Coordinates of C-alpha atoms in Angstrom, one line a residue:
X1 CA 74.8 99.8 108.9
X2 CA 72.0 101.4 106.8
X3 CA 69.7 99.2 104.7
X4 CA 66.4 99.3 102.8
X5 CA 64.2 96.7 104.3
X6 CA 60.7 95.2 104.1
X7 CA 59.3 94.2 107.5
X8 CA 56.3 94.2 109.8
X9 CA 56.9 97.7 111.2
X10 CA 58.9 99.3 108.5
X11 CA 56.5 101.9 107.4
X12 CA 54.3 102.6 104.3
X13 CA 53.8 99.3 102.4
X14 CA 56.3 97.7 104.8
X15 CA 59.3 99.5 103.2
X16 CA 61.8 101.8 104.9
X17 CA 65.4 102.9 105.0
X18 CA 66.7 101.8 108.4
X19 CA 69.9 102.7 110.3
X20 CA 71.8 100.5 112.8
X21 CA 71.3 97.2 111.1
X22 CA 73.8 94.6 112.4
X23 CA 76.4 93.8 109.8
X24 CA 77.2 90.1 109.0
X25 CA 80.8 88.8 108.8
X26 CA 82.0 86.2 106.3
X27 CA 82.1 82.6 107.4
X28 CA 84.0 79.8 105.7
X29 CA 83.8 80.1 101.9
X30 CA 82.2 83.6 102.0
X31 CA 83.3 87.2 101.3
X32 CA 82.1 90.5 102.6
X33 CA 81.5 93.3 100.1
X34 CA 81.3 97.0 100.7
X35 CA 78.7 98.0 98.1
X36 CA 79.4 101.0 95.9
X37 CA 76.2 100.6 93.9
X38 CA 73.1 98.5 93.6
X39 CA 70.7 97.8 90.7
X40 CA 66.9 97.8 90.9
X41 CA 64.8 95.1 89.3
X42 CA 61.0 94.6 89.1
X43 CA 61.5 91.6 91.4
X44 CA 62.2 94.1 94.2
X45 CA 58.6 95.5 93.7
X46 CA 57.1 92.0 94.1
X47 CA 59.0 90.8 97.3
X48 CA 56.7 92.7 99.7
X49 CA 53.8 90.6 98.4
X50 CA 55.7 87.4 99.0
X51 CA 57.1 88.3 102.4
X52 CA 55.0 86.7 105.1
X53 CA 54.1 89.1 107.9
X54 CA 55.5 86.6 110.4
X55 CA 58.9 86.5 108.7
X56 CA 61.8 88.7 110.0
X57 CA 62.7 91.9 108.2
X58 CA 64.7 91.4 105.0
X59 CA 67.0 93.7 103.2
X60 CA 65.8 94.0 99.5
X61 CA 68.0 94.1 96.4
X62 CA 69.4 91.4 94.1
X63 CA 72.1 93.2 92.1
X64 CA 75.2 95.0 93.3
X65 CA 78.8 95.9 92.8
X66 CA 81.5 96.9 95.3
X67 CA 84.8 96.1 96.9
X68 CA 85.7 93.0 98.9
X69 CA 86.6 94.1 102.5
X70 CA 86.9 90.7 104.2
X71 CA 87.3 87.1 103.2
X72 CA 86.3 83.9 105.1
X73 CA 88.4 80.8 105.7
X74 CA 89.2 78.8 102.6
X75 CA 88.7 81.6 100.1
X76 CA 91.8 81.8 97.9
X77 CA 90.6 83.3 94.6
X78 CA 89.1 86.5 95.8
X79 CA 91.1 89.0 97.9
X80 CA 90.4 92.1 100.0
X81 CA 90.4 95.1 97.7
X82 CA 89.0 93.2 94.6
X83 CA 86.3 95.1 92.7
X84 CA 83.5 92.7 92.1
X85 CA 79.9 92.3 90.9
X86 CA 77.5 89.9 92.5
X87 CA 76.0 87.0 90.8
X88 CA 72.5 87.0 92.4
X89 CA 71.8 83.3 91.8
X90 CA 72.6 81.1 94.8
X91 CA 73.0 77.3 94.4
X92 CA 72.9 76.9 90.6
X93 CA 76.5 76.2 89.5
X94 CA 76.4 74.3 86.2
X95 CA 74.1 75.0 83.3
X96 CA 71.1 72.8 83.3
X97 CA 67.5 72.8 81.8
X98 CA 66.1 73.9 85.1
X99 CA 67.6 75.3 88.4
X100 CA 68.3 72.7 91.1
X101 CA 66.3 72.3 94.2
X102 CA 67.1 75.0 96.7
X103 CA 68.0 77.6 94.2
X104 CA 67.5 81.1 95.5
X105 CA 68.1 84.7 94.5
X106 CA 69.9 87.3 96.6
X107 CA 67.4 89.6 98.3
X108 CA 64.8 87.1 99.3
X109 CA 64.5 85.1 101.4
X110 CA 68.0 86.2 102.5
X111 CA 69.3 89.7 102.8
X112 CA 70.1 91.6 99.6
X113 CA 72.1 94.5 98.2
X114 CA 70.2 97.6 99.3
X115 CA 72.7 98.0 102.2
X116 CA 76.2 99.3 102.8
X117 CA 77.6 95.7 103.0
X118 CA 76.6 92.2 102.1
X119 CA 78.1 88.7 102.7
X120 CA 77.8 86.2 99.8
X121 CA 79.5 82.9 98.9
X122 CA 82.9 83.6 97.3
X123 CA 81.9 82.1 94.0
X124 CA 79.1 84.7 93.7
X125 CA 81.7 87.5 93.7
X126 CA 82.9 88.0 90.1
X127 CA 85.7 90.4 89.1
X128 CA 84.1 93.6 87.8
X129 CA 84.7 94.4 84.1
X130 CA 87.2 97.2 84.1
X131 CA 85.4 99.3 81.5
X132 CA 82.3 99.6 83.7
X133 CA 81.7 102.0 86.5
X134 CA 80.3 100.6 89.7
X135 CA 76.9 101.9 88.8
X136 CA 77.0 100.2 85.4
X137 CA 78.4 97.0 86.9
X138 CA 75.7 97.0 89.5
X139 CA 72.8 96.4 87.0
X140 CA 74.2 93.6 84.8
X141 CA 73.6 90.7 87.2
X142 CA 70.0 89.6 87.1
X143 CA 68.9 91.4 83.8
X144 CA 72.1 90.5 81.9
X145 CA 72.0 86.9 82.9
X146 CA 68.3 86.6 82.1
X147 CA 68.9 88.1 78.6
X148 CA 72.0 85.9 78.0
X149 CA 70.2 82.7 78.8
X150 CA 67.1 83.6 76.8
X151 CA 69.1 84.5 73.7
X152 CA 71.9 82.0 73.7
X153 CA 71.2 79.0 75.9
X154 CA 67.5 78.7 75.3
X155 CA 67.1 80.6 72.0
X156 CA 70.3 79.4 70.4
X157 CA 70.7 82.7 68.6
X158 CA 73.2 82.6 65.7
X159 CA 74.9 85.3 63.7
X160 CA 72.8 86.5 60.8
X161 CA 69.4 85.5 62.4
X162 CA 66.6 87.9 63.1
X163 CA 65.3 88.3 66.6
X164 CA 62.1 90.2 67.6
X165 CA 61.9 91.8 71.1
X166 CA 58.4 93.1 72.0
X167 CA 58.1 95.7 74.7
X168 CA 61.5 97.4 74.4
X169 CA 62.5 99.6 77.3
X170 CA 63.0 97.4 80.4
X171 CA 66.4 96.3 81.6
X172 CA 66.3 92.8 80.2
X173 CA 65.0 94.0 76.9
X174 CA 67.8 96.6 76.5
X175 CA 70.4 93.9 77.3
X176 CA 68.7 91.6 74.7
X177 CA 69.1 94.3 72.1
X178 CA 72.7 95.0 72.9
X179 CA 73.6 91.3 73.1
X180 CA 71.8 90.3 69.9
X181 CA 73.5 93.1 67.9
X182 CA 76.9 92.2 69.4
X183 CA 76.3 88.6 68.2
X184 CA 75.7 89.7 64.7
X185 CA 71.9 89.4 64.6
X186 CA 69.2 91.6 63.0
X187 CA 67.0 93.0 65.7
X188 CA 63.4 94.2 65.5
X189 CA 61.7 95.7 68.6
X190 CA 58.3 97.1 69.4
X191 CA 56.8 99.6 71.9
X192 CA 53.7 101.7 72.3
X193 CA 56.1 104.6 73.2
X194 CA 57.5 106.6 70.2
X195 CA 60.4 107.8 72.3
X196 CA 61.4 104.3 73.3
X197 CA 61.2 103.2 69.6
X198 CA 63.5 106.0 68.6
X199 CA 65.9 105.3 71.5
X200 CA 66.0 101.6 70.4
X201 CA 66.8 102.7 66.8
X202 CA 69.6 104.9 68.1
X203 CA 71.1 101.9 69.9
X204 CA 71.2 99.8 66.8
X205 CA 67.8 98.2 66.4
X206 CA 67.1 97.6 62.7
X207 CA 63.4 98.2 62.9
X208 CA 61.0 99.5 65.6
X209 CA 57.3 98.6 65.3
X210 CA 54.5 100.5 67.0
X211 CA 52.1 98.5 69.2
X212 CA 49.2 99.9 67.3
X213 CA 50.5 98.6 64.0
X214 CA 49.5 95.3 62.4
X215 CA 52.8 93.5 63.1
X216 CA 52.1 90.7 60.7
X217 CA 51.6 93.2 57.8
X218 CA 54.5 95.4 58.9
X219 CA 56.9 92.5 59.2
X220 CA 55.7 90.4 56.2
X221 CA 59.1 91.0 54.5
X222 CA 61.0 89.8 57.5
X223 CA 62.0 86.2 58.4
X224 CA 62.0 86.3 62.2
X225 CA 63.9 83.3 63.6
X226 CA 63.5 84.0 67.3
X227 CA 61.1 86.0 69.5
X228 CA 62.0 86.8 73.1
X229 CA 58.7 87.5 75.0
X230 CA 58.2 89.0 78.4
X231 CA 55.0 91.1 77.8
X232 CA 52.7 88.1 78.1
X233 CA 49.0 88.0 77.2
X234 CA 48.9 91.4 75.4
X235 CA 51.5 90.4 72.8
X236 CA 52.0 86.6 72.8
X237 CA 49.7 85.8 69.8
X238 CA 50.9 88.8 67.9
X239 CA 54.5 87.7 68.4
X240 CA 53.7 84.2 67.3
X241 CA 52.1 85.6 64.2
X242 CA 55.3 87.2 63.0
X243 CA 57.5 84.2 63.7
X244 CA 58.6 82.2 60.7
X245 CA 57.6 78.5 60.5
X246 CA 60.0 76.4 62.5
X247 CA 61.0 79.4 64.6
X248 CA 61.4 79.7 68.4
X249 CA 59.7 81.8 70.9
X250 CA 61.3 82.1 74.4
X251 CA 59.3 83.5 77.3
X252 CA 60.9 84.9 80.4
X253 CA 58.1 87.1 81.8
X254 CA 54.5 87.9 81.6
X255 CA 53.9 91.5 82.7
X256 CA 50.4 91.8 81.2
X257 CA 49.0 88.5 82.4
X258 CA 49.8 84.8 82.7
X259 CA 46.8 83.3 80.9
X260 CA 46.6 83.1 77.1
X261 CA 44.8 81.1 74.4
X262 CA 46.4 80.2 71.1
X263 CA 45.6 77.9 68.1
X264 CA 47.2 74.6 68.8
X265 CA 46.6 73.3 65.2
X266 CA 48.4 76.3 63.7
X267 CA 51.1 75.9 66.2
X268 CA 52.0 72.3 65.5
X269 CA 51.5 72.7 61.7
X270 CA 54.0 75.6 62.0
X271 CA 56.5 73.4 63.7
X272 CA 57.1 76.2 66.2
X273 CA 59.3 75.8 69.4
X274 CA 58.0 77.3 72.6
X275 CA 60.5 77.6 75.5
X276 CA 60.5 79.0 79.0
X277 CA 63.5 80.7 80.6
X278 CA 64.5 82.5 83.8
X279 CA 67.8 83.5 85.2
X280 CA 70.7 81.2 84.7
X281 CA 73.6 79.3 86.3
X282 CA 76.9 80.5 87.6
X283 CA 78.5 79.0 84.4
X284 CA 76.2 81.1 82.3
X285 CA 76.9 84.2 84.4
X286 CA 80.7 83.9 83.8
X287 CA 80.0 83.5 80.0
X288 CA 77.8 86.6 80.1
X289 CA 80.5 88.6 81.9
X290 CA 83.0 87.4 79.4
X291 CA 80.7 88.4 76.5
X292 CA 80.3 91.8 78.1
X293 CA 84.1 92.2 78.3
X294 CA 84.7 90.8 74.8
X295 CA 82.3 93.2 73.1
X296 CA 82.9 96.2 75.5
X297 CA 79.1 96.3 76.2
X298 CA 77.8 98.9 78.6
X299 CA 74.3 98.7 80.0
X300 CA 71.7 101.4 79.1
X301 CA 71.4 103.5 82.2
X302 CA 68.1 105.3 82.7
X303 CA 68.8 106.9 86.1
X304 CA 71.2 106.8 89.0
X305 CA 69.8 107.8 92.4
X306 CA 71.6 108.3 95.7
X307 CA 70.9 105.6 98.2
X308 CA 69.0 108.1 100.4
X309 CA 66.6 108.6 97.5
X310 CA 65.7 104.9 97.1
X311 CA 62.0 105.6 97.6
X312 CA 62.1 107.9 94.5
X313 CA 63.9 105.1 92.6
X314 CA 61.2 102.6 93.6
X315 CA 58.5 105.0 92.4
X316 CA 60.2 105.5 89.1
X317 CA 60.7 101.8 88.6
X318 CA 57.0 101.1 89.4
X319 CA 55.7 103.5 86.8
X320 CA 57.4 101.5 84.0
X321 CA 58.5 104.7 82.1
X322 CA 62.2 103.9 82.3
X323 CA 64.4 103.0 79.3
X324 CA 67.2 100.8 80.6
X325 CA 68.3 100.2 84.1
X326 CA 68.0 102.1 87.4
X327 CA 70.9 102.1 89.9
X328 CA 71.6 103.3 93.4
X329 CA 74.9 105.0 94.2
X330 CA 76.2 104.3 97.7
X331 CA 79.4 106.4 97.2

C-alpha cells in the first residue's frame, strides 16, 4: 500500500510518499475503506511539529471518502460496496460543550487518509451524499463540521440574522459562507485579496470588506449579530468593533497569533458573548451531512491533485493562496 507519512527517516521535513506500507484489516466494530479521494487541512501542516522523533511513522490526513471493502464482526449498518465519507472525530458521540477525554482526530496520533486504504470505527463511516463527487465529499469532514458547530451549535445562527466572516478564502470560511446563506442569513466577509472578495460575492456574500478599510465605518449601517473569527490577533478587535451590542463572537482559530488585548469595560458594557469552538460530535456531523443534503450544498474546490503530486498540494496549502478546499484524487 502507498501512503504519505511523517517519520524519522521519511525525507525532507520528515515527509515522504512511501510504498509497501502494511495494510490494516478491520476488527470488531470497524470497516476498511478504499479511499477514492482525501482532503487537505492546515492541521496536516502542523502534525510534523507535534510528532515526537521517537514516535513511529504516521500516515497523515484527516479527511477522506471512498468505498467500503471489508467490514468487521458486529457491523450491521455499513456494507461492502457502500460509498462513504469519514467523520474524522474519534470518540465524541453526543453533542456536548467540550469533547470528552480521549477525543482524537484521524491522522494523528493514529494513521490517516493519505493512503490507499484506511480502517475506522464503523460509526465514523457515513453514507456519501449522492450529489457529491468523491473529491467533493472528501473535503467536507473536518472543515464542514467545524463550520457547522461554529455557526449553529455555538453561534445559534437564525434566519434573518447577519454574520461577519473575516478572512474569507480558507476551507472552513467558505463552508461558513455557504451554510449561512443556506440558513437564510445575511453574510459579510473580509479579505485583503480583491480576487477573494470578488469570489465571495459571486458565491452569494452580501458585502465584502477590504482589510485596509475602516470596518467600523464601512459597516456602520449594518447590525451584525454574529462574528465567526479564525484570523486571531490581526482582526479580533476590529471584528469586535463591528459587532452589535449583545452580539456573539465565536473563535475557532488564530492563524495570526494567539495573544490579544481588548477593553474589558467596553466588552461587559456591550453585553457581548465570547465563545470558543472546534470540531464537533458525531451527532453534529450527521446533522451537518443532512444539512448539506437538504440544501444541495457543494464545497468550493480550489484544486484537485493526483495522489502522486501530494507534495505540490502541500506547498499550495502552505502558501495560503487557495480559495476553498484542496483534494487529492486516488482514482
